Short mmCIF file of C-alpha atoms and ligand atoms in Angstrom, two decimals:
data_model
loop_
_atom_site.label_atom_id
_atom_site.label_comp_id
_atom_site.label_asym_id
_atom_site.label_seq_id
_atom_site.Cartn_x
_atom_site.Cartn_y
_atom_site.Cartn_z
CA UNK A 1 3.26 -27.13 35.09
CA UNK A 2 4.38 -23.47 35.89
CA UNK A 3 2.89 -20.62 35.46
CA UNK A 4 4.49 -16.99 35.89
CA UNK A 5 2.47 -14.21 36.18
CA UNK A 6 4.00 -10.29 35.24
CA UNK A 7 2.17 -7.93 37.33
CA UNK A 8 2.12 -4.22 38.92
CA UNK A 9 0.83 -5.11 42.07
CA UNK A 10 2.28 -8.60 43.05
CA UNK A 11 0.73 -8.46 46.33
CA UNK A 12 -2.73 -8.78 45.52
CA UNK A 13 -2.25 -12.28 44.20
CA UNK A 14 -0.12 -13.28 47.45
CA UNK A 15 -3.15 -14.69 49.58
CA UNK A 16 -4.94 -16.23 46.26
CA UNK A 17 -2.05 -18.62 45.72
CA UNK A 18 -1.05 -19.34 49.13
CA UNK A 19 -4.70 -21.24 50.60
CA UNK A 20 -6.67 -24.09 49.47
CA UNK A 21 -6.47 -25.94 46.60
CA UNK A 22 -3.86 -23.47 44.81
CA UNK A 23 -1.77 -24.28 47.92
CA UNK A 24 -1.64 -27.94 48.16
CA UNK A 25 -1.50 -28.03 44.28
CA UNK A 26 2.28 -26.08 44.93
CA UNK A 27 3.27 -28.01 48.17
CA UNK A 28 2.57 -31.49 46.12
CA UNK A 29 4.63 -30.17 43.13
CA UNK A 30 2.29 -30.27 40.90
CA UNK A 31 2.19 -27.02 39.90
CA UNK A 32 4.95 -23.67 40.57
CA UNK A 33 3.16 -20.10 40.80
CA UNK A 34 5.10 -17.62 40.70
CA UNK A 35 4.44 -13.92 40.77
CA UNK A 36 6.81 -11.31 39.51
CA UNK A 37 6.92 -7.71 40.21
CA UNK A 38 7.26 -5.24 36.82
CA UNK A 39 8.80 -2.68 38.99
CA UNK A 40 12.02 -5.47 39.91
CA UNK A 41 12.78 -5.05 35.59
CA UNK A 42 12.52 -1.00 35.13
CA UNK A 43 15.69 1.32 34.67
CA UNK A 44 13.89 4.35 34.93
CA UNK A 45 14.25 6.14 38.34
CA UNK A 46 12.05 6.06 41.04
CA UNK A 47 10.89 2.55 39.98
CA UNK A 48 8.82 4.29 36.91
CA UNK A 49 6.57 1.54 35.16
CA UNK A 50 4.40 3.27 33.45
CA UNK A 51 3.85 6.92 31.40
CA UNK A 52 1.11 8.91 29.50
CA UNK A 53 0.02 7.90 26.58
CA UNK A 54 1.48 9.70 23.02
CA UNK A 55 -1.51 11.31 21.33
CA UNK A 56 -2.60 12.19 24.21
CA UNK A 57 -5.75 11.46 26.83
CA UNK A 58 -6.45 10.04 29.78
CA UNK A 59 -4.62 7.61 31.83
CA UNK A 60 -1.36 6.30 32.00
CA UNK A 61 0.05 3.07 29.90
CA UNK A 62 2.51 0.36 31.12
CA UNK A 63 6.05 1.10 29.03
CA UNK A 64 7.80 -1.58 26.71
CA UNK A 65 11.17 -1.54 28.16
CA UNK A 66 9.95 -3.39 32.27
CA UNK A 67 7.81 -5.85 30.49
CA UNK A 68 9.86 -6.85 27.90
CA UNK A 69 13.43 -6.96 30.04
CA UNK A 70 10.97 -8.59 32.46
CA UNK A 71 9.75 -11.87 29.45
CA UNK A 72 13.74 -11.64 28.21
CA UNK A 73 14.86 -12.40 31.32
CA UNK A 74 12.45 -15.11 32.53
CA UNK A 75 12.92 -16.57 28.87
CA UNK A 76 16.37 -17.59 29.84
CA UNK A 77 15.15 -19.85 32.25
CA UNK A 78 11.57 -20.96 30.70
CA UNK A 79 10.72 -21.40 27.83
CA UNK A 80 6.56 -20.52 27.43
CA UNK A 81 4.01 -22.28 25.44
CA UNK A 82 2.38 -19.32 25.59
CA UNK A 83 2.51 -15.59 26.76
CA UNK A 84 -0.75 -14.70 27.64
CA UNK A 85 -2.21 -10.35 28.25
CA UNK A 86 -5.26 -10.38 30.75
CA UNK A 87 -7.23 -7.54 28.76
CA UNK A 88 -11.40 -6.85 28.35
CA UNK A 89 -10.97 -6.95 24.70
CA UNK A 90 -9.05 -10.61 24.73
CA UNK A 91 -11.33 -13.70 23.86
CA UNK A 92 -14.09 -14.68 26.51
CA UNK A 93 -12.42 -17.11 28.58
CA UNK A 94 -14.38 -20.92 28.98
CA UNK A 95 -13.60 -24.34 30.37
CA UNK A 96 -12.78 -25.09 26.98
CA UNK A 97 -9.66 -22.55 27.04
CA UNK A 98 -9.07 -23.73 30.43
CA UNK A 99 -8.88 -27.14 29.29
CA UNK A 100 -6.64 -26.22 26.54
CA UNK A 101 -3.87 -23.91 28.89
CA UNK A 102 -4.19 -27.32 31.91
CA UNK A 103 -2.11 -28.88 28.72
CA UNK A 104 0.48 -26.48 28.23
CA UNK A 105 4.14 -26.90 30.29
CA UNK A 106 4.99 -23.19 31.00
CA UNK A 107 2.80 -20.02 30.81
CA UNK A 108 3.50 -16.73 31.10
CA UNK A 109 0.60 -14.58 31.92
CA UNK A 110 0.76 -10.63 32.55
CA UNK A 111 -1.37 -8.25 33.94
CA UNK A 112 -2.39 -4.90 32.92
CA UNK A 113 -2.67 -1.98 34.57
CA UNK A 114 -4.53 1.40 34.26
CA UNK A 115 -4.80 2.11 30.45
CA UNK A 116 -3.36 -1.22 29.56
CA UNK A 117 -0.03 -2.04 27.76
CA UNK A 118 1.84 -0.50 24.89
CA UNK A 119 1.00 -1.56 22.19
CA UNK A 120 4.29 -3.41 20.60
CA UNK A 121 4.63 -6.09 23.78
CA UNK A 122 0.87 -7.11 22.27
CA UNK A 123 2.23 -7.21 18.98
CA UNK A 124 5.68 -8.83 19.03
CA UNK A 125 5.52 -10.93 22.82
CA UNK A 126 1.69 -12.15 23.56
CA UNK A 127 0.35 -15.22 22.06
CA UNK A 128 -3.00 -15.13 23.64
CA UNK A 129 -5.38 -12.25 25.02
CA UNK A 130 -8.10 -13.18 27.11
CA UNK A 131 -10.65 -11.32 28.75
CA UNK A 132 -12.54 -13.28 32.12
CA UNK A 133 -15.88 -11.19 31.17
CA UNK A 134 -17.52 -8.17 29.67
CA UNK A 135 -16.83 -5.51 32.25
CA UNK A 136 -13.64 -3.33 32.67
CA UNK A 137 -11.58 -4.43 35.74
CA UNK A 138 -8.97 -2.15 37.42
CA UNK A 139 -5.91 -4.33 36.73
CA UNK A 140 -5.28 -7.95 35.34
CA UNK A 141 -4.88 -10.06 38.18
CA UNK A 142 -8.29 -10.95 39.32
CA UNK A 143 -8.52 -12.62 35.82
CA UNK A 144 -4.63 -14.30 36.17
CA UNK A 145 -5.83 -15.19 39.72
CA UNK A 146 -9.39 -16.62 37.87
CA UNK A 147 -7.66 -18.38 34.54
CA UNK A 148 -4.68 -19.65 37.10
CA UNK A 149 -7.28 -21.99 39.63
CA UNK A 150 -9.58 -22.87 36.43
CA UNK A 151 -6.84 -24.57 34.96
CA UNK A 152 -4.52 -25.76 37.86
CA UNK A 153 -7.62 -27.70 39.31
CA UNK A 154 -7.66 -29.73 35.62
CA UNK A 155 -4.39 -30.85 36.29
CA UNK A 156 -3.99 -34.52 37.64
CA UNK A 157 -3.76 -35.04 41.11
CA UNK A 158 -4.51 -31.80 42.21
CA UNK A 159 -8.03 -32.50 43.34
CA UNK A 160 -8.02 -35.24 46.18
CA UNK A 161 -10.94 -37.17 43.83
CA UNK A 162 -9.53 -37.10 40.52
CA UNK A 163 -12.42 -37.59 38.48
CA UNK A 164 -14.28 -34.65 40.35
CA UNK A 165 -13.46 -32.23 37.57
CA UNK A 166 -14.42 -34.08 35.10
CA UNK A 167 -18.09 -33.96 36.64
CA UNK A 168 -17.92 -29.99 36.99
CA UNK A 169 -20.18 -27.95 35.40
CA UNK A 170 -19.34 -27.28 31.31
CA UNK A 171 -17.10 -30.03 30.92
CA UNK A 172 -19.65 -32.24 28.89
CA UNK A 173 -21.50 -28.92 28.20
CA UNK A 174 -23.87 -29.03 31.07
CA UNK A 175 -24.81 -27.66 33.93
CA UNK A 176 -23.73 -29.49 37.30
CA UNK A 177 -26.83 -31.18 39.02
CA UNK A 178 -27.83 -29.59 42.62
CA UNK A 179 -25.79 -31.02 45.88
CA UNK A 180 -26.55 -31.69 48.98
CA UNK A 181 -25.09 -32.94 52.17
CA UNK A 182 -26.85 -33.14 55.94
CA UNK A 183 -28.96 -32.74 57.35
CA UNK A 184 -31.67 -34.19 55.44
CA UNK A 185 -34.08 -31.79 56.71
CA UNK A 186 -33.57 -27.88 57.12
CA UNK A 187 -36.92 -25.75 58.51
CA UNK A 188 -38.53 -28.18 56.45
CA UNK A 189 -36.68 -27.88 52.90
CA UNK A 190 -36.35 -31.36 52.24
CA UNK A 191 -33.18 -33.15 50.20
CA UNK A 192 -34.45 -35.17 47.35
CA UNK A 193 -35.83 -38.64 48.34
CA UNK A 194 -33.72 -40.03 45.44
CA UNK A 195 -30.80 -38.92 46.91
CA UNK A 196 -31.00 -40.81 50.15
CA UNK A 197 -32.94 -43.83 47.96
CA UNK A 198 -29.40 -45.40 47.51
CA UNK A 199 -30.48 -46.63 44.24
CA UNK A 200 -27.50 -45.74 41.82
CA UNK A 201 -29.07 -45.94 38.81
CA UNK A 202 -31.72 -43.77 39.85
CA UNK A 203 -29.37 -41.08 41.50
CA UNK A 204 -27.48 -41.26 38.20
CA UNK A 205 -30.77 -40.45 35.84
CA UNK A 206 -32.27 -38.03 38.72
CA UNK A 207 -28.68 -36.18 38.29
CA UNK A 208 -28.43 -35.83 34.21
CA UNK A 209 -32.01 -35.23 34.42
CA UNK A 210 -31.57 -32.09 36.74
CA UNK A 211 -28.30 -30.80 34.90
CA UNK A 212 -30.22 -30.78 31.58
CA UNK A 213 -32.98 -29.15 33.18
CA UNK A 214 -30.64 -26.36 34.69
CA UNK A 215 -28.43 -26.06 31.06
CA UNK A 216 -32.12 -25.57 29.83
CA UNK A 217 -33.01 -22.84 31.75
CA UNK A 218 -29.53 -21.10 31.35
CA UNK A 219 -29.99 -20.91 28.04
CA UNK A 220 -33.30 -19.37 28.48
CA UNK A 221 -32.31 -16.92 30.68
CA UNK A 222 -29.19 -16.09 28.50
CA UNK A 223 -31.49 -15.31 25.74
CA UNK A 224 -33.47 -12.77 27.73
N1 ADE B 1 -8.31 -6.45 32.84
C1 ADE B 1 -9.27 -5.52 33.00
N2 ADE B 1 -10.48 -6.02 32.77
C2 ADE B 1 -10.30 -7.33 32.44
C3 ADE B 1 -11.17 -8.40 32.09
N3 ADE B 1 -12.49 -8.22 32.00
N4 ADE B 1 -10.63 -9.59 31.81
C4 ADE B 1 -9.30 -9.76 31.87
N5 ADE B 1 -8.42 -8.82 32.21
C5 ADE B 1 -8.92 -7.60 32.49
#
């Protein structure tokens, strides 16, 4: 899979992609991340990107021309499954969108920046908007940096156990049960004696049991 990400501020994303499992994921081939800087596609002077709004009001907008010379010329070599717009009013990202993109060949994701985007690249380029959660961030990239390890950890072989994911939380719409590894006993907070019981069965029913229970009291909480 590849996934190229459009973005104002390139750097930010730098240290996301180069530890852990994003890492690995790249140096086994399994997956190519790379970031691209708007400012490398403008003709204005000085490097302009972006410009105030028509109409008027505050804060200024990213301009058609970087972005788009920016998807024209990456189209040449790629060709997307889907151009995606990081943006609060997209649709709420979930595993299940996750699941969906860890499909896909090529994506194209871009990142907005102080106002947002003009309008038209929204209109005539993106296939997809998503938003990573109800709140107004300052740019896109935390949510390219959230949607790009959601999905690149679905991918085969990037997790060293590959049926891990499969067992995370949401993927069979639960909760994940509660871990624990040594020692056994902390200032006497105890791990469950089914845990150490070595009785798989048992383990197996204690764990639905307890990811049921937390689902349950999610959902409670949600509808507080
Ligand atoms: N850009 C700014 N806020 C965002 C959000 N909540 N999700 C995705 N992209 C964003």
């Amino acid at each position: 899979m590849k996934i190229d990400i459009l973005s104002a501020v390139p750097q930010l994303m730098d240290s996301f992609f180069s530890h852990s499992i994003l890492k690995r994921a790249q140096e086994k081939g399994l997956v190519e991340l790379k970031v691209h800087n708007i400012r490398d596609y403008t003709n204005y002077k000085h490097g302009q990107i972006d410009d105030y709004q028509f109409g008027g009001g505050a804060g200024l907008v990213l301009m058609i021309e970087p972005i788009v010379n920016a998807i024209e010329s990456l189209q040449k070599a790629t060709i997307y499954d889907e151009i995606i717009f990081m943006t609060p009013d997209g649709d709420l990202f979930d595993q299940k969108t996750a699941n969906q993109l860890s499909l896909k060949k090529n994506l194209l994701i871009i990142c907005g920046h102080y106002k947002g985007i003009d309008q038209r690249i929204r209109d005539h380029f993106v296939t997809k908007e998503i938003s990573i959660g109800e709140y107004v961030l300052s740019g896109g990239e935390l949510g390219a940096a959230v949607v790009t390890d959601a999905v690149c950890r679905l991918l085969p072989g990037v997790l060293n156990d590959e049926t891990s994911a499969l067992f995370d939380s949401f993927q069979d719409g639960l909760l994940a049960p509660p871990v624990y590894t040594r020692p056994e006993e902390f200032r006497g907070w105890k791990v469950p004696d089914v845990l150490l019981s070595g009785n798989h069965a048992r383990i197996e029913e204690w764990r639905h049991e307890m990811s049921v229970k937390r689902t349950e009291e999610r959902a409670k909480s949600d509808e507080r």
